[in-house]
PDB file of C-alpha atoms in Angstrom:
ATOM      1  CA  MET A 729     117.656 108.870 104.656  1.00  0.00           C
ATOM      2  CA  ALA A 730     117.947 112.435 105.789  1.00  0.00           C
ATOM      3  CA  ALA A 731     116.089 111.758 109.065  1.00  0.00           C
ATOM      4  CA  ALA A 732     118.611 109.110 110.105  1.00  0.00           C
ATOM      5  CA  ASP A 733     121.458 111.505 109.296  1.00  0.00           C
ATOM      6  CA  GLU A 734     119.822 114.306 111.328  1.00  0.00           C
ATOM      7  CA  LEU A 735     119.465 112.000 114.315  1.00  0.00           C
ATOM      8  CA  GLY A 736     122.942 110.507 113.976  1.00  0.00           C
ATOM      9  CA  ASP A 737     121.549 106.996 113.512  1.00  0.00           C
ATOM     10  CA  GLU A 738     123.436 104.433 111.472  1.00  0.00           C
ATOM     11  CA  GLN A 739     120.444 102.120 110.977  1.00  0.00           C
ATOM     12  CA  LEU A 740     117.127 102.927 109.366  1.00  0.00           C
ATOM     13  CA  GLY A 741     114.244 102.216 111.714  1.00  0.00           C
ATOM     14  CA  PRO A 742     110.476 102.666 111.385  1.00  0.00           C
ATOM     15  CA  GLU A 743     110.771 106.072 113.066  1.00  0.00           C
ATOM     16  CA  HIS A 744     112.886 107.345 110.152  1.00  0.00           C
ATOM     17  CA  PHE A 745     110.276 106.174 107.650  1.00  0.00           C
ATOM     18  CA  LEU A 746     107.589 107.931 109.698  1.00  0.00           C
ATOM     19  CA  ILE A 747     109.566 111.185 109.635  1.00  0.00           C
ATOM     20  CA  ALA A 748     110.037 110.768 105.869  1.00  0.00           C
ATOM     21  CA  LEU A 749     106.261 110.350 105.409  1.00  0.00           C
ATOM     22  CA  LEU A 750     105.802 113.808 106.913  1.00  0.00           C
ATOM     23  CA  ARG A 751     108.297 115.281 104.459  1.00  0.00           C
ATOM     24  CA  ILE A 752     106.751 113.871 101.287  1.00  0.00           C
ATOM     25  CA  GLU A 753     103.580 115.346  99.842  1.00  0.00           C
ATOM     26  CA  GLY A 754     100.784 112.785  99.909  1.00  0.00           C
ATOM     27  CA  HIS A 755      97.892 111.216 101.787  1.00  0.00           C
ATOM     28  CA  ALA A 756     100.099 109.905 104.608  1.00  0.00           C
ATOM     29  CA  ARG A 757     101.366 113.397 105.395  1.00  0.00           C
ATOM     30  CA  SER A 758      97.893 114.907 105.065  1.00  0.00           C
ATOM     31  CA  ALA A 759      96.398 112.348 107.451  1.00  0.00           C
ATOM     32  CA  LEU A 760      99.159 112.811 110.029  1.00  0.00           C
ATOM     33  CA  ASN A 761      98.953 116.603 109.802  1.00  0.00           C
ATOM     34  CA  ALA A 762      95.156 116.446 110.252  1.00  0.00           C
ATOM     35  CA  CYS A 763      95.813 114.559 113.505  1.00  0.00           C
ATOM     36  CA  GLY A 764      98.170 117.306 114.677  1.00  0.00           C
ATOM     37  CA  VAL A 765     101.387 115.427 113.923  1.00  0.00           C
ATOM     38  CA  THR A 766     103.987 117.656 112.294  1.00  0.00           C
ATOM     39  CA  ASP A 767     107.547 117.070 111.158  1.00  0.00           C
ATOM     40  CA  ALA A 768     108.868 119.267 113.967  1.00  0.00           C
ATOM     41  CA  SER A 769     106.784 117.620 116.724  1.00  0.00           C
ATOM     42  CA  LEU A 770     107.652 114.113 115.542  1.00  0.00           C
ATOM     43  CA  LEU A 771     111.354 114.878 115.211  1.00  0.00           C
ATOM     44  CA  ALA A 772     111.358 116.380 118.731  1.00  0.00           C
ATOM     45  CA  GLU A 773     109.670 113.254 120.166  1.00  0.00           C
ATOM     46  CA  VAL A 774     112.097 110.921 118.402  1.00  0.00           C
ATOM     47  CA  ARG A 775     115.056 112.951 119.662  1.00  0.00           C
ATOM     48  CA  ARG A 776     113.654 112.987 123.191  1.00  0.00           C
ATOM     49  CA  GLY A 777     112.929 109.278 123.382  1.00  0.00           C
ATOM     50  CA  GLY A 778     115.533 107.707 121.163  1.00  0.00           C
ATOM     51  CA  PRO A 779     119.163 106.797 121.566  1.00  0.00           C
ATOM     52  CA  LYS A 780     121.379 109.828 121.778  1.00  0.00           C
ATOM     53  CA  ALA A 781     124.450 110.141 119.627  1.00  0.00           C
ATOM     54  CA  SER A 782     127.344 112.186 120.981  1.00  0.00           C
ATOM     55  CA  LYS A 783     127.808 113.742 117.560  1.00  0.00           C
ATOM     56  CA  PRO A 784     126.182 112.885 114.269  1.00  0.00           C
ATOM     57  CA  PRO A 785     128.351 110.656 112.090  1.00  0.00           C
ATOM     58  CA  PRO A 786     129.102 111.742 108.558  1.00  0.00           C
ATOM     59  CA  PRO A 787     126.276 110.799 106.186  1.00  0.00           C
ATOM     60  CA  MET A 788     126.579 107.249 104.887  1.00  0.00           C
ATOM     61  CA  PRO A 789     125.825 106.474 101.255  1.00  0.00           C
ATOM     62  CA  MET A 790     122.367 104.915 101.059  1.00  0.00           C
ATOM     63  CA  ARG A 791     123.714 101.684  99.584  1.00  0.00           C
ATOM     64  CA  TRP A 792     125.801 101.144 102.763  1.00  0.00           C
ATOM     65  CA  ARG A 793     123.045 101.849 105.209  1.00  0.00           C
ATOM     66  CA  PHE A 794     120.967  98.932 106.431  1.00  0.00           C
ATOM     67  CA  GLN A 795     117.550  98.619 107.996  1.00  0.00           C
ATOM     68  CA  ASN A 796     117.101  97.307 111.480  1.00  0.00           C
ATOM     69  CA  ARG A 797     114.791  94.355 112.072  1.00  0.00           C
ATOM     70  CA  GLY A 798     111.817  96.574 112.919  1.00  0.00           C
ATOM     71  CA  ALA A 799     112.153  98.504 109.675  1.00  0.00           C
ATOM     72  CA  SER A 800     112.472  95.332 107.623  1.00  0.00           C
ATOM     73  CA  GLN A 801     109.368  93.856 109.248  1.00  0.00           C
ATOM     74  CA  MET A 802     107.484  97.121 108.751  1.00  0.00           C
ATOM     75  CA  MET A 803     108.325  97.231 105.026  1.00  0.00           C
ATOM     76  CA  ALA A 804     107.280  93.589 104.580  1.00  0.00           C
ATOM     77  CA  ARG A 805     104.011  94.364 106.381  1.00  0.00           C
ATOM     78  CA  ALA A 806     103.464  97.420 104.138  1.00  0.00           C
ATOM     79  CA  GLU A 807     103.937  95.351 100.996  1.00  0.00           C
ATOM     80  CA  GLY A 808     101.614  92.672 102.399  1.00  0.00           C
ATOM     81  CA  LEU A 809      98.916  95.251 103.141  1.00  0.00           C
ATOM     82  CA  ALA A 810      99.083  96.546  99.557  1.00  0.00           C
ATOM     83  CA  VAL A 811      98.858  93.013  98.152  1.00  0.00           C
ATOM     84  CA  GLY A 812      95.996  92.172 100.523  1.00  0.00           C
ATOM     85  CA  LEU A 813      94.107  95.266  99.428  1.00  0.00           C
ATOM     86  CA  GLY A 814      94.759  94.424  95.780  1.00  0.00           C
ATOM     87  CA  VAL A 815      96.343  97.801  95.032  1.00  0.00           C
ATOM     88  CA  ASP A 816      99.762  99.058  93.976  1.00  0.00           C
ATOM     89  CA  PHE A 817     102.187  99.803  96.811  1.00  0.00           C
ATOM     90  CA  ARG A 818     102.025 103.430  97.983  1.00  0.00           C
ATOM     91  CA  LEU A 819     103.471 105.425 100.874  1.00  0.00           C
ATOM     92  CA  GLU A 820     100.168 105.140 102.737  1.00  0.00           C
ATOM     93  CA  HIS A 821     100.910 101.433 103.154  1.00  0.00           C
ATOM     94  CA  VAL A 822     104.062 102.290 105.096  1.00  0.00           C
ATOM     95  CA  LEU A 823     101.947 104.374 107.476  1.00  0.00           C
ATOM     96  CA  LEU A 824      99.398 101.553 107.776  1.00  0.00           C
ATOM     97  CA  ALA A 825     102.204  99.094 108.515  1.00  0.00           C
ATOM     98  CA  ILE A 826     103.483 101.332 111.309  1.00  0.00           C
ATOM     99  CA  LEU A 827      99.971 101.549 112.774  1.00  0.00           C
ATOM    100  CA  TRP A 828      99.577  97.770 112.607  1.00  0.00           C
ATOM    101  CA  ASP A 829     102.525  97.283 114.980  1.00  0.00           C
ATOM    102  CA  SER A 830     100.790  98.449 118.126  1.00  0.00           C
ATOM    103  CA  GLN A 831     103.860  97.744 120.294  1.00  0.00           C
ATOM    104  CA  SER A 832     106.287  99.788 118.207  1.00  0.00           C
ATOM    105  CA  TRP A 833     108.006 102.880 119.457  1.00  0.00           C
ATOM    106  CA  PRO A 834     106.813 104.978 116.448  1.00  0.00           C
ATOM    107  CA  THR A 835     103.180 104.011 117.138  1.00  0.00           C
ATOM    108  CA  GLN A 836     103.582 105.028 120.768  1.00  0.00           C
ATOM    109  CA  ILE A 837     105.035 108.373 119.650  1.00  0.00           C
ATOM    110  CA  LEU A 838     102.096 108.912 117.280  1.00  0.00           C
ATOM    111  CA  ASP A 839      99.705 108.199 120.170  1.00  0.00           C
ATOM    112  CA  ARG A 840     101.395 110.864 122.305  1.00  0.00           C
ATOM    113  CA  LEU A 841     101.115 113.383 119.471  1.00  0.00           C
ATOM    114  CA  GLY A 842      97.410 112.711 118.862  1.00  0.00           C
ATOM    115  CA  GLY A 843      97.832 110.372 115.903  1.00  0.00           C
ATOM    116  CA  THR A 844      96.124 107.348 117.414  1.00  0.00           C
ATOM    117  CA  PRO A 845      95.614 104.472 114.976  1.00  0.00           C
ATOM    118  CA  ALA A 846      91.840 105.069 114.924  1.00  0.00           C
ATOM    119  CA  ARG A 847      92.285 108.782 114.234  1.00  0.00           C
ATOM    120  CA  VAL A 848      94.871 108.278 111.473  1.00  0.00           C
ATOM    121  CA  LEU A 849      92.701 105.594 109.829  1.00  0.00           C
ATOM    122  CA  GLU A 850      89.731 107.952 109.937  1.00  0.00           C
ATOM    123  CA  GLU A 851      91.750 110.627 108.135  1.00  0.00           C
ATOM    124  CA  LEU A 852      93.142 108.184 105.558  1.00  0.00           C
ATOM    125  CA  GLY A 853      89.603 106.951 104.853  1.00  0.00           C
ATOM    126  CA  ARG A 854      88.399 110.528 104.478  1.00  0.00           C
ATOM    127  CA  LEU A 855      91.154 111.033 101.896  1.00  0.00           C
ATOM    128  CA  GLY A 856      89.929 108.011  99.920  1.00  0.00           C
ATOM    129  CA  VAL A 857      92.751 105.624 100.796  1.00  0.00           C
ATOM    130  CA  ALA A 858      91.774 101.925 100.591  1.00  0.00           C
ATOM    131  CA  LEU A 859      91.922 100.532 104.117  1.00  0.00           C
ATOM    132  CA  PRO A 860      92.019  96.965 105.440  1.00  0.00           C
ATOM    133  CA  LYS A 861      88.715  95.724 106.820  1.00  0.00           C
ATOM    134  CA  ALA A 862      90.367  94.682 110.101  1.00  0.00           C
ATOM    135  CA  ARG A 863      91.351  97.373 112.579  1.00  0.00           C
ATOM    136  CA  PRO A 864      94.905  97.678 113.949  1.00  0.00           C
ATOM    137  CA  PRO A 865      95.537  95.500 116.996  1.00  0.00           C
ATOM    138  CA  LYS A 866      95.155  97.124 120.400  1.00  0.00           C
ATOM    139  CA  ARG A 867      98.296  97.727 122.411  1.00  0.00           C
ATOM    140  CA  ARG A 868      98.586  95.389 125.355  1.00  0.00           C
ATOM    141  CA  SER A 869      98.796  96.913 128.790  1.00  0.00           C
ATOM    142  CA  TRP A 870     101.132  95.325 131.344  1.00  0.00           C
ATOM    143  CA  GLU A 871     101.345  95.340 135.117  1.00  0.00           C
ATOM    144  CA  ALA A 872     104.625  96.554 136.604  1.00  0.00           C
ATOM    145  CA  PRO A 873     107.359  93.893 136.395  1.00  0.00           C
ATOM    146  CA  VAL A 874     107.815  91.793 139.522  1.00  0.00           C
ATOM    147  CA  ARG A 875     111.120  90.185 140.587  1.00  0.00           C
ATOM    148  CA  VAL A 876     110.636  86.558 141.578  1.00  0.00           C
ATOM    149  CA  SER A 877     112.908  83.603 142.278  1.00  0.00           C
ATOM    150  CA  ARG A 878     113.121  80.871 139.648  1.00  0.00           C
ATOM    151  CA  ASP A 879     110.998  78.562 141.836  1.00  0.00           C
ATOM    152  CA  GLU A 880     108.363  81.260 142.344  1.00  0.00           C
ATOM    153  CA  PHE A 881     108.478  81.983 138.619  1.00  0.00           C
ATOM    154  CA  GLU A 882     107.647  78.348 137.775  1.00  0.00           C
ATOM    155  CA  ARG A 883     104.732  78.291 140.203  1.00  0.00           C
ATOM    156  CA  ARG A 884     103.271  81.660 139.140  1.00  0.00           C
ATOM    157  CA  THR A 885     103.595  81.065 135.409  1.00  0.00           C
ATOM    158  CA  ALA A 886     101.864  77.680 135.756  1.00  0.00           C
ATOM    159  CA  GLU A 887      98.966  79.490 137.452  1.00  0.00           C
ATOM    160  CA  LEU A 888      98.904  82.187 134.760  1.00  0.00           C
ATOM    161  CA  ARG A 889      98.911  79.596 131.955  1.00  0.00           C
ATOM    162  CA  ALA A 890      96.072  77.672 133.633  1.00  0.00           C
ATOM    163  CA  ALA A 891      94.057  80.908 133.924  1.00  0.00           C
ATOM    164  CA  GLY A 892      94.789  81.883 130.298  1.00  0.00           C
ATOM    165  CA  ILE A 893      96.539  85.106 131.312  1.00  0.00           C
ATOM    166  CA  LEU A 894      99.268  86.387 129.020  1.00  0.00           C
ATOM    167  CA  TYR A 895     102.652  86.982 130.615  1.00  0.00           C
ATOM    168  CA  GLY A 896     106.189  87.901 129.642  1.00  0.00           C
ATOM    169  CA  PHE A 897     109.504  87.481 131.406  1.00  0.00           C
ATOM    170  CA  ASN A 898     113.167  88.314 131.382  1.00  0.00           C
ATOM    171  CA  TYR A 899     116.195  87.157 133.343  1.00  0.00           C
ATOM    172  CA  ALA A 900     117.823  89.313 136.002  1.00  0.00           C
ATOM    173  CA  GLY A 901     120.701  87.272 137.395  1.00  0.00           C
ATOM    174  CA  ASP A 902     119.264  84.588 139.679  1.00  0.00           C
ATOM    175  CA  GLU A 903     115.871  86.266 139.600  1.00  0.00           C
ATOM    176  CA  MET A 904     113.212  86.515 136.927  1.00  0.00           C
ATOM    177  CA  LEU A 905     111.295  89.614 135.934  1.00  0.00           C
ATOM    178  CA  LEU A 906     107.660  88.641 135.426  1.00  0.00           C
ATOM    179  CA  LEU A 907     105.238  90.863 133.502  1.00  0.00           C
ATOM    180  CA  VAL A 908     101.535  90.095 133.565  1.00  0.00           C
ATOM    181  CA  GLU A 909      98.987  91.519 131.138  1.00  0.00           C
ATOM    182  CA  ARG A 910      96.730  94.067 132.792  1.00  0.00           C
ATOM    183  CA  PRO A 911      93.072  92.973 132.714  1.00  0.00           C
ATOM    184  CA  ALA A 912      90.977  94.759 130.081  1.00  0.00           C
ATOM    185  CA  GLY A 913      89.231  97.806 131.463  1.00  0.00           C
ATOM    186  CA  SER A 914      91.446  98.138 134.550  1.00  0.00           C
ATOM    187  CA  GLU A 915      93.030 101.460 135.420  1.00  0.00           C
ATOM    188  CA  GLU A 916      96.662 101.944 134.468  1.00  0.00           C
TER     189      GLU A 916
END
C-alpha cells in the first residue's frame, strides 16, 4: 500500500488501511471528512505517533508485504461485520472494524482528530450505510501503573479479583507493573 511506503513501514497495519480509506472515494471517506478527518491530518498524526524509520525502504511488491496481527484481526472483524449485517463486504466495513477496536492506535488517532466512534457512526448512518445494532465498545480508562513487589502483587490482585475490578500487569525485573481500571465517571 502506498501509505505504508510513504511511512517507511514494512508491515501493513490498521493505520495504513485507515489512510487508504481517506484516499478512496466512498462512504468511509465521506464520513471521516464530515468529522474533520482528512488525509493530511491523519498522515501527520500517524507520522507523529508511530515508529520512525531513518529512511523509507524501497517499495516492496504487494505480494511480499504482510499484515501485522492487528491488521489481520481488523480485516477478519470487517468481514464478520459484513456477514453479520447480511450485506456484501464494502470498505465501510473496514472503517467499522477499526472503530470496534476501541483500544487500537488508529481509533485513538481518530478520537484526537474529532472522528469519535459515535460521530463516525452518525455520519455513516446519515449516508445510508447499514450499521450493527450494537455500539462500539467504550475504551477502558486505566490508573497510572504502579510498581509493586511480587508479594505485594499477589495480595493486591487477590483484592482486585474479589472486588471485581479489572486489572492488567507486566513484568519489570523483580517488580511488577500493576494497572487498575479507572472507575467509571472518575476524572482522568
